[in-house]
Short mmCIF file of C-alpha atoms in Angstrom, two decimals:
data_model
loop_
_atom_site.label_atom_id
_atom_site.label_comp_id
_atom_site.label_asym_id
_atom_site.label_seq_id
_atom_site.Cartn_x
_atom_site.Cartn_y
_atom_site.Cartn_z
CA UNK S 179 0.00 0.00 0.00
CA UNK S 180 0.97 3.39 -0.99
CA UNK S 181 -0.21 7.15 -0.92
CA UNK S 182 0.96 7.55 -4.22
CA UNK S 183 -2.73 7.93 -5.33
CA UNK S 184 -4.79 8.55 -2.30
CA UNK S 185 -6.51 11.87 -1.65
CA UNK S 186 -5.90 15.07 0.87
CA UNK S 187 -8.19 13.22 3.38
CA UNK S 188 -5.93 10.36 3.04
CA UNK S 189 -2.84 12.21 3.48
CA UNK S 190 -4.23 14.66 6.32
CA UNK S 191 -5.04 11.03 8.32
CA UNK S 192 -1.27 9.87 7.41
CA UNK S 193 0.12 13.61 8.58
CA UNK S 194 -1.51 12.81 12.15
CA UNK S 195 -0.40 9.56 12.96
CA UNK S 196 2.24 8.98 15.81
CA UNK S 197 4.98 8.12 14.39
CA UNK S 198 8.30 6.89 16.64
CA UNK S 199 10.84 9.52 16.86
CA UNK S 200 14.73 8.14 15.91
CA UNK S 201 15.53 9.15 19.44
CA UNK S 202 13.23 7.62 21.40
CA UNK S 203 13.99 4.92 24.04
CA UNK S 204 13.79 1.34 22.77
CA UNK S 205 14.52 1.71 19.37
CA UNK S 206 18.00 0.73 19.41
CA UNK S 207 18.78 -2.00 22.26
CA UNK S 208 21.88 -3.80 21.49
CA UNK S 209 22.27 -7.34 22.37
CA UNK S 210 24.68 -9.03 24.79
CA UNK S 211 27.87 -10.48 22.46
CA UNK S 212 26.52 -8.11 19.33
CA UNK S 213 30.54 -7.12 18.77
CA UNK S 214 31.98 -10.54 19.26
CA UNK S 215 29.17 -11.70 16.29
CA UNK S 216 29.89 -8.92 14.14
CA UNK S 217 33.40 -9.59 14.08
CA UNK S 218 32.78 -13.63 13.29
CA UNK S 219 30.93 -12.59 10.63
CA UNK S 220 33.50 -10.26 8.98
CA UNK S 221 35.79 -12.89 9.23
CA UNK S 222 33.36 -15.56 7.57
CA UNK S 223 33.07 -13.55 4.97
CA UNK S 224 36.64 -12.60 4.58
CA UNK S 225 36.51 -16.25 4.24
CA UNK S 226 34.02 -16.67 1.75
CA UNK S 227 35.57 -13.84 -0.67
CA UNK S 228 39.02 -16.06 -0.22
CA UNK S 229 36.92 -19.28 -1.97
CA UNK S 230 35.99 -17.32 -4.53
CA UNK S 231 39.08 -15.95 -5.55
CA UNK S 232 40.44 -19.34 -5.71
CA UNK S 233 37.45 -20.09 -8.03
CA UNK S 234 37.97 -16.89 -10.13
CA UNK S 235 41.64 -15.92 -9.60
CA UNK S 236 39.82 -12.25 -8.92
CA UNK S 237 38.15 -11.46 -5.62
CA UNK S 238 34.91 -9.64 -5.10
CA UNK S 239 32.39 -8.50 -2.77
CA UNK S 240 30.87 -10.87 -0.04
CA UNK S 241 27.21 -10.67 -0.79
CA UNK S 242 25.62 -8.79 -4.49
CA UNK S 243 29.01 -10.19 -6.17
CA UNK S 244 27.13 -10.98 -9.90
CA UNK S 245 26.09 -7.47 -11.25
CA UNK S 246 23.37 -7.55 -13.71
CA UNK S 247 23.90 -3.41 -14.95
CA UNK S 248 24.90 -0.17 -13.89
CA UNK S 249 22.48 2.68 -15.32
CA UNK S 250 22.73 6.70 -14.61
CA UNK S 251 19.98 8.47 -13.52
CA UNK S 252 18.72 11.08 -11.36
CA UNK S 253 16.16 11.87 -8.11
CA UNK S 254 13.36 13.63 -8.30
CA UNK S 255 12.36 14.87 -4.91
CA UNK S 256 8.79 16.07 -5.20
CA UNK S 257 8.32 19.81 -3.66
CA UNK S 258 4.61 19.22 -2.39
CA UNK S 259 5.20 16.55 0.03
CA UNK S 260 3.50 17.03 4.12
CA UNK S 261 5.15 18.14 6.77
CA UNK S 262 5.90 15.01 8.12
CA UNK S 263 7.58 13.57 5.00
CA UNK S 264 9.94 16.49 4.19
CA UNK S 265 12.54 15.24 6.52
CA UNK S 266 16.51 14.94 6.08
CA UNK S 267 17.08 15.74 1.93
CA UNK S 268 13.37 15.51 1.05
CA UNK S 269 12.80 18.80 3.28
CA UNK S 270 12.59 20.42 -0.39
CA UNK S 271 12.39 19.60 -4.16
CA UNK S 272 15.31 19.10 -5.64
CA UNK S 273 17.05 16.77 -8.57
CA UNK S 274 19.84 14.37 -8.05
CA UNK S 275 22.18 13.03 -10.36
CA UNK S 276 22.29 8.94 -9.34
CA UNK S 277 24.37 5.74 -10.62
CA UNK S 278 22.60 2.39 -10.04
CA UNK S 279 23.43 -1.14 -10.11
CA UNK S 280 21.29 -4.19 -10.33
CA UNK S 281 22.67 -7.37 -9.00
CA UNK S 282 21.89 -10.24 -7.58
CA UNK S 283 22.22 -11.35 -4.01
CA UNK S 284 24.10 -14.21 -2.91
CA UNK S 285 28.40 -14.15 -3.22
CA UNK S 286 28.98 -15.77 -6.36
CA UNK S 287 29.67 -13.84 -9.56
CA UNK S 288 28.96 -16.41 -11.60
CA UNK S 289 25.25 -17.63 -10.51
CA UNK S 290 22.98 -18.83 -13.22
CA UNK S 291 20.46 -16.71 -13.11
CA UNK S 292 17.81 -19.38 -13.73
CA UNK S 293 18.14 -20.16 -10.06
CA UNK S 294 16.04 -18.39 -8.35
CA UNK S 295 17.51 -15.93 -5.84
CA UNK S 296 17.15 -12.54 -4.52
CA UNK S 297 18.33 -10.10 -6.17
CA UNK S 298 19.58 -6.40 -5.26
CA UNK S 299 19.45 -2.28 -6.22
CA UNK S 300 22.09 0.20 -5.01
CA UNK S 301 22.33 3.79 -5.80
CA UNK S 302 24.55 6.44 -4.77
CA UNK S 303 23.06 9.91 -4.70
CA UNK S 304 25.26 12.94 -5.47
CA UNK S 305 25.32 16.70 -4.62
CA UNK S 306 23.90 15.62 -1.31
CA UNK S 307 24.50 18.57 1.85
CA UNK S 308 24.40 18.08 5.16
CA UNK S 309 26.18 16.82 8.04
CA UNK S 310 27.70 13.40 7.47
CA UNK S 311 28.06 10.32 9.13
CA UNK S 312 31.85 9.78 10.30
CA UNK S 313 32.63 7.33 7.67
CA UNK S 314 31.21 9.40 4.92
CA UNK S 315 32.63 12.69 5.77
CA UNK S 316 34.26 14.32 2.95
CA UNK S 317 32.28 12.40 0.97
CA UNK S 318 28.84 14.33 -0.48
CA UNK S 319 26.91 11.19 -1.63
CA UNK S 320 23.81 9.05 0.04
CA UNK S 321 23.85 5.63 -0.22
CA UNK S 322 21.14 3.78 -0.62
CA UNK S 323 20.56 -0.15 -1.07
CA UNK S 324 18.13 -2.11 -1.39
CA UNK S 325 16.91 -6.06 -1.51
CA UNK S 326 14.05 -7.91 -3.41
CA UNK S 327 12.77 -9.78 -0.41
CA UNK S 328 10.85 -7.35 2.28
CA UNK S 329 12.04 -9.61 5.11
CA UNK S 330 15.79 -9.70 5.75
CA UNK S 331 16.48 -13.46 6.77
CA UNK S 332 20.42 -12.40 8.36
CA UNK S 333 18.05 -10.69 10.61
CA UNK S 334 20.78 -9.76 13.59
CA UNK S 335 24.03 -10.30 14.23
CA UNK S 336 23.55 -13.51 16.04
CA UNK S 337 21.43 -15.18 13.57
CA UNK S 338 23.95 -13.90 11.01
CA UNK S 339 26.55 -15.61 12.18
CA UNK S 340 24.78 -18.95 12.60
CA UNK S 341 23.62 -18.83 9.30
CA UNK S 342 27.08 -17.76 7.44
CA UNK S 343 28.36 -20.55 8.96
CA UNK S 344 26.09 -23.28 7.88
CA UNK S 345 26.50 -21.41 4.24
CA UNK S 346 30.25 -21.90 4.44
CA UNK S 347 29.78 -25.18 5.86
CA UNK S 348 27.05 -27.00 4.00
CA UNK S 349 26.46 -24.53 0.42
CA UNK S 350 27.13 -27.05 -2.40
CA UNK S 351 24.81 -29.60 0.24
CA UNK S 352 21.45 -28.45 -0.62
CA UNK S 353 19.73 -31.36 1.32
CA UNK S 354 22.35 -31.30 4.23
CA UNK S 355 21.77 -27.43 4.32
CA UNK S 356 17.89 -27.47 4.49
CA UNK S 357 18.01 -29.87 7.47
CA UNK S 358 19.93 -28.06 9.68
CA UNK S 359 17.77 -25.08 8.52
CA UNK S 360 15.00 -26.96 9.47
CA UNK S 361 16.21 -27.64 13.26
CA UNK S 362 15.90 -24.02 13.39
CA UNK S 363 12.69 -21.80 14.67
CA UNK S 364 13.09 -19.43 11.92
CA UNK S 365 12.74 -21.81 9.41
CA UNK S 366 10.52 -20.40 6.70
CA UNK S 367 12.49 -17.30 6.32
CA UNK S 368 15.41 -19.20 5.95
CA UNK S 369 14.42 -21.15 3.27
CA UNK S 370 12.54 -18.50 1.35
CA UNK S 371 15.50 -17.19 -0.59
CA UNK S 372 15.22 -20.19 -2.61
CA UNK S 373 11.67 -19.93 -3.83
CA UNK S 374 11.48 -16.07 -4.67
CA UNK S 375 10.00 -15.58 -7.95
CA UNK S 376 12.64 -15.20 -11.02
CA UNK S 377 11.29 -12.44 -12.34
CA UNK S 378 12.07 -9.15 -15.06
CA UNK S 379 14.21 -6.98 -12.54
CA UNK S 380 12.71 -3.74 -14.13
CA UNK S 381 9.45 -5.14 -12.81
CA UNK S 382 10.83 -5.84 -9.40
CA UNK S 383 10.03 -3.51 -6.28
CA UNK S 384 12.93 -3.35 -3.95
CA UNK S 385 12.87 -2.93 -0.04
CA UNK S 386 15.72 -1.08 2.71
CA UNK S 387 14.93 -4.74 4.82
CA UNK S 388 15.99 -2.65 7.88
CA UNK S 389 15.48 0.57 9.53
CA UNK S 390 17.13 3.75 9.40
CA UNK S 391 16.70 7.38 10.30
CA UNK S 392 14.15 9.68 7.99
CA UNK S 393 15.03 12.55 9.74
CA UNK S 394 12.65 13.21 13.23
CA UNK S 395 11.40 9.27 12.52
CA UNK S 396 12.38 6.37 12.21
CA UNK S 397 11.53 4.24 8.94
CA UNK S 398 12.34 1.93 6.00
CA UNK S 399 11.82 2.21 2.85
CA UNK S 400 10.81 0.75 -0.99
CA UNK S 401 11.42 1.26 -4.29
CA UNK S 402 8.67 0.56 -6.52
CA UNK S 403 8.33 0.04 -10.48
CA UNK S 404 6.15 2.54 -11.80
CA UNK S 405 5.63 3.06 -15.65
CA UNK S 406 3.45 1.26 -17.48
CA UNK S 407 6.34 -0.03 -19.50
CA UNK S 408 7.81 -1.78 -16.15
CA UNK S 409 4.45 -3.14 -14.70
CA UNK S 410 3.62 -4.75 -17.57
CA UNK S 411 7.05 -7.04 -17.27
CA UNK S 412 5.64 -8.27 -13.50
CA UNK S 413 4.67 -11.82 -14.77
CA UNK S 414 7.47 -12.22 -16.84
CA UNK S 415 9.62 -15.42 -15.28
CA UNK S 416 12.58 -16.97 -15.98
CA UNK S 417 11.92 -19.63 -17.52
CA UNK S 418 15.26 -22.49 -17.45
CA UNK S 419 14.59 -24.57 -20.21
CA UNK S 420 14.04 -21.32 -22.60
CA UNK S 421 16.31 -18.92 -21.51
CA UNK S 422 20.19 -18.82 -20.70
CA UNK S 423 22.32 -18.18 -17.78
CA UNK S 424 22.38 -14.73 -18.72
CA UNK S 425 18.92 -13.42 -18.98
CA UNK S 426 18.71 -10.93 -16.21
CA UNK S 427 21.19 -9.26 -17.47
CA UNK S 428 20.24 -9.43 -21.46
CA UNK S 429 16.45 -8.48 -20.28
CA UNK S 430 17.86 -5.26 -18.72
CA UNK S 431 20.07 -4.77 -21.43
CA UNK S 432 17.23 -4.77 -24.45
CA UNK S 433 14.74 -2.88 -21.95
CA UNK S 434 17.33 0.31 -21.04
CA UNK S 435 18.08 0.31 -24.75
CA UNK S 436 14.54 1.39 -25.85
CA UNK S 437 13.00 2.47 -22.60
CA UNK S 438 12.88 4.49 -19.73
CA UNK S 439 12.64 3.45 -16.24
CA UNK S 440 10.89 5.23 -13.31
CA UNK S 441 10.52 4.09 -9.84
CA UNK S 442 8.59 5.53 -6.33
CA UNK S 443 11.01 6.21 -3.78
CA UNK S 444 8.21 5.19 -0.67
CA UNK S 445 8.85 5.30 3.37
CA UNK S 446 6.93 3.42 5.70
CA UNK S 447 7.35 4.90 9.11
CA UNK S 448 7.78 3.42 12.02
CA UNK S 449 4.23 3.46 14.98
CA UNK S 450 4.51 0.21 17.21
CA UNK S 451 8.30 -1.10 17.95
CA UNK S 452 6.74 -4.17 19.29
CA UNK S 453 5.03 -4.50 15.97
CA UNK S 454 7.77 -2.73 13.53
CA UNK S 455 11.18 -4.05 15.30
CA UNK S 456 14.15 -2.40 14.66
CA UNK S 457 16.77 -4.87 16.16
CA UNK S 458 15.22 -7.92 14.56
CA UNK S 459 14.70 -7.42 10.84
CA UNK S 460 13.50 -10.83 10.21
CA UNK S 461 9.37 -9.10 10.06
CA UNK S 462 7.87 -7.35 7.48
CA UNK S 463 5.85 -3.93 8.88
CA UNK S 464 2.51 -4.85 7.74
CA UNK S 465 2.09 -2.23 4.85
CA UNK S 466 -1.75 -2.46 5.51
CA UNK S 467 -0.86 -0.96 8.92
CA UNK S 468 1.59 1.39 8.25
CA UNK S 469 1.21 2.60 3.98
CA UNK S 470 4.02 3.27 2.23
CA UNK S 471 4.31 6.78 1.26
CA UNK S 472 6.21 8.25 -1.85
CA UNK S 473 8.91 11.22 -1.15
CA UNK S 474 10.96 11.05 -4.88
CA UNK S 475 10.72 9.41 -7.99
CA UNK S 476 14.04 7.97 -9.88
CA UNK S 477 13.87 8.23 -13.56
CA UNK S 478 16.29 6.15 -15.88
CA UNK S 479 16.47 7.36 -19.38
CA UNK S 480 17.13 5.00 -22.27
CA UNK S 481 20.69 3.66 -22.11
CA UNK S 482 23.82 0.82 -22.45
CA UNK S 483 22.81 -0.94 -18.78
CA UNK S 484 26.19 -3.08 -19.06
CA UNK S 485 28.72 -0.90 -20.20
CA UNK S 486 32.21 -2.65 -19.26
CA UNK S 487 34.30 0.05 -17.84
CA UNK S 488 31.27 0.93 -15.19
CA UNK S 489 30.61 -2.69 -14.71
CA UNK S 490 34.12 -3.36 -13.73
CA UNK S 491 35.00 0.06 -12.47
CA UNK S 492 32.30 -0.53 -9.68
CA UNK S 493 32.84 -4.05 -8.86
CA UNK S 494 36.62 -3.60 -8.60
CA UNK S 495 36.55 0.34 -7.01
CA UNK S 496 33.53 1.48 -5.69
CA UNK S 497 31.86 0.53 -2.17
CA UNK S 498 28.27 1.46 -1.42
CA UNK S 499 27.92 1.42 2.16
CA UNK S 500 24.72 2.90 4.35
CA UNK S 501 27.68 4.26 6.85
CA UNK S 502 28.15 7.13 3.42
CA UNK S 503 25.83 9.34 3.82
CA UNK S 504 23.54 11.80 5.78
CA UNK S 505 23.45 11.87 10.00
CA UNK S 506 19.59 12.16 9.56
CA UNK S 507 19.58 9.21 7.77
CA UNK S 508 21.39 7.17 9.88
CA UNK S 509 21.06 3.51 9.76
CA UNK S 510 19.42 1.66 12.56
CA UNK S 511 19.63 -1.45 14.26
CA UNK S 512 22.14 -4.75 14.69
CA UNK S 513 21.94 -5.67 10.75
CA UNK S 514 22.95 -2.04 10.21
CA UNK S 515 25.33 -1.73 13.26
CA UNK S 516 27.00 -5.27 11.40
CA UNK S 517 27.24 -3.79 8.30
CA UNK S 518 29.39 -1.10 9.42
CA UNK S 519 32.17 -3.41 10.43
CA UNK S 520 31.76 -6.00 7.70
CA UNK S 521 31.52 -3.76 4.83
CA UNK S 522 34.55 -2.04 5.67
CA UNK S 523 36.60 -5.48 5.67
CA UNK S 524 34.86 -6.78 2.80
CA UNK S 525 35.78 -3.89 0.69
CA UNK S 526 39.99 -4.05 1.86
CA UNK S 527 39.95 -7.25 1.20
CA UNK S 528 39.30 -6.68 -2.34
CA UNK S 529 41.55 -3.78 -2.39
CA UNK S 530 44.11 -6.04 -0.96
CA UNK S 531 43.68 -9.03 -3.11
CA UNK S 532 42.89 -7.71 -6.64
CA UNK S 533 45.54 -4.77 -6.30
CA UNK S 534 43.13 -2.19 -7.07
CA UNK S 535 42.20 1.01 -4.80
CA UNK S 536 38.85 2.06 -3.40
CA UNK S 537 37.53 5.05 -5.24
CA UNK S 538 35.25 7.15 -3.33
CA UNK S 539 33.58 8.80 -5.91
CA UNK S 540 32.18 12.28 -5.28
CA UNK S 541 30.43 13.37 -8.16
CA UNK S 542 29.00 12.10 -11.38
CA UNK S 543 32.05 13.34 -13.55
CA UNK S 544 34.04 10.75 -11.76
CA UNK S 545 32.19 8.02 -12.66
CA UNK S 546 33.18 6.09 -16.08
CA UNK S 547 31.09 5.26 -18.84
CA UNK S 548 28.75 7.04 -21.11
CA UNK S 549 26.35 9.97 -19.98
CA UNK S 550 22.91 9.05 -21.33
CA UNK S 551 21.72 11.77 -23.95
CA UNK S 552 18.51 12.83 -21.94
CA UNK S 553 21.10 13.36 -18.97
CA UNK S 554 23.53 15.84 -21.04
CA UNK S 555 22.33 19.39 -20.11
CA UNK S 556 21.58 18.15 -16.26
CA UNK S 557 24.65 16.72 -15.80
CA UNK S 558 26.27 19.75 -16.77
CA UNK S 559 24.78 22.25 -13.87
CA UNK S 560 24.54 19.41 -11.54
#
């Protein structure tokens, strides 16, 4: 559920609503052994990124290693939204220039992607002011990722961990996987990666999983297909004995050619912490509950989506990381407080073992690759 299309009533009911300020006591409550986790998990990982180099003789990132495209862009932050959604850089209208990638989820470049999996968005947002978070300082970009399952099944640090491990463990075990996975209480969400639908990923909406900041509140947030174009692809599946190992990748390819892409940039704040946890990230907030309400729209105009110097420029150089980006969007939580430590070690690793140097990128002209012909005169003032 969304607001995109509801009216003034609608919105004047929304505007009211209590909504949990970032601040308030109980939204963060961090667990006994949370540091000693987070560090067994960066290690795993480490670990992880070591097998696949010796699979690959290159190494790349723990998680999102297969990128499906890399398209330019820009925000759109609309200038009529209520008071209570013009928080943090949605307090005004204002353009953005973006890059995107699509990818998909797990740590293995070379997935077929006729096995179904989730699959990931991640933009960085330039030109952004404010004060920064300490690891993004100096650095004027907001990032922003996102995953195509609403439920994140890593869902703390502690589950984390016990699930990395039996990954590392019991991976290429399918059977001897699923029955530990079985022993376990959260056993549906751990097994639901496996039966997402394989689907167009211009026609798939993408969710935060976890909380963060939205200025005053506290909140996640969506990004949802919106042109007619994209909709229309929904209940288009991959199909394995038709299509190759490829396809996500070619269907982007031959959609950015001849279209455009838009997307609603939605926030579903946070009422009931009992209801709406921030530590656990494991539940979906019920958007019948709490709607989903739009603050900016991304457009994509018509473009190469796997250009090769982007493509390996931003496996190889770039790191999106939550930690880059605004105080008042702060992330929130243990999955959040986890990334912060693993992402870091992740991303040296690579620097280490390929030989190549992190790039933090702070403006559009920095990145490689082709500006897209409908971007040429905003580019240039932005």
């Amino acid at each position: 559920m969304d607001i995109s299309n509801r009216g003034v009533d609608d919105e004047a009911k929304l505007a009211d609503r209590n909504y949990i300020r970032w601040d308030a006591q109980g939204v963060e409550k961090i667990p006994e052994n949370e540091e000693d986790d987070i560090k067994a998990v960066a290690d795993m990982i480490n670990t992880m990124q070591k097998a696949q180099w010796n699979s690959h003789r290159h190494c790349y990132s723990g998680t999102h290693a297969r990128t499906q495209g890399v398209v330019k862009g820009k925000l759109i932050v609309h200038d009529d939204l209520p008071k209570h959604l013009k928080q943090s850089m949605f307090d005004h209208g204002a353009e953005y220039p973006v890059v995107c990638r699509y990818s998909s989820e797990p740590g293995d470049p070379g997935l077929d992607d006729r096995i179904p999996q989730p699959r990931g968005f991640a933009m960085k947002v330039f030109n952004v002011d404010g004060d920064f978070l300490p690891g993004g300082a100096g650095i004027p970009t907001q990032d922003i990722e996102f995953n195509s399952t609403p439920a994140l099944d890593l869902a703390d640090a502690k589950t984390t961990r016990e699930i990395i491990d039996l990954r590392i463990k019991y991976g290429n075990d399918q059977p001897e996987l699923y029955k530990h996975l079985e022993a376990r209480p959260d056993t549906e969400l751990q097994k639901s990666r496996d039966s997402v639908r394989n689907t167009h990923l211009e026609s798939t909406r993408q969710y935060s999983q976890t909380a963060f900041r939205f200025g005053d509140y506290v909140a996640k947030y969506c990004l949802v297909p919106s042109s007619e174009t994209q909709t229309k692809l929904h209940h288009e599946t991959v199909k394995p004995d038709q299509h190759g190992s490829d396809i996500l990748s070619r269907w982007l390819q031959n959609f950015h050619r001849d279209h455009a892409a838009e997307y609603l940039l939605q926030y579903q704040l946070c009422e009931n912490l009992d209801d709406q946890p921030v530590e656990y990230a494991g539940k979906v907030w019920d958007p019948e509950k709490y709607p989903w309400q739009t603050v900016a729209t991304v457009v994509v105009p018509e473009q190469d989506s796997f250009d090769w110097e982007l493509k390996n420029f931003w496996e190889d150089q770039i790191r999106v990381d939550p930690w880059h980006g605004l105080e008042t969007l702060r992330p929130l939580g243990g999955p959040n407080r986890l990334r912060r430590v693993v992402y870091p070690a992740s991303s040296a690793l690579r620097r280490k073992m390929n030989a190549r140097p992190e790039v933090n990128v702070k403006s559009m002209a920095e990145v490689p690759g082709p500006i897209p012909p409908a971007l040429n005169g905003f580019l240039e003032v932005n």
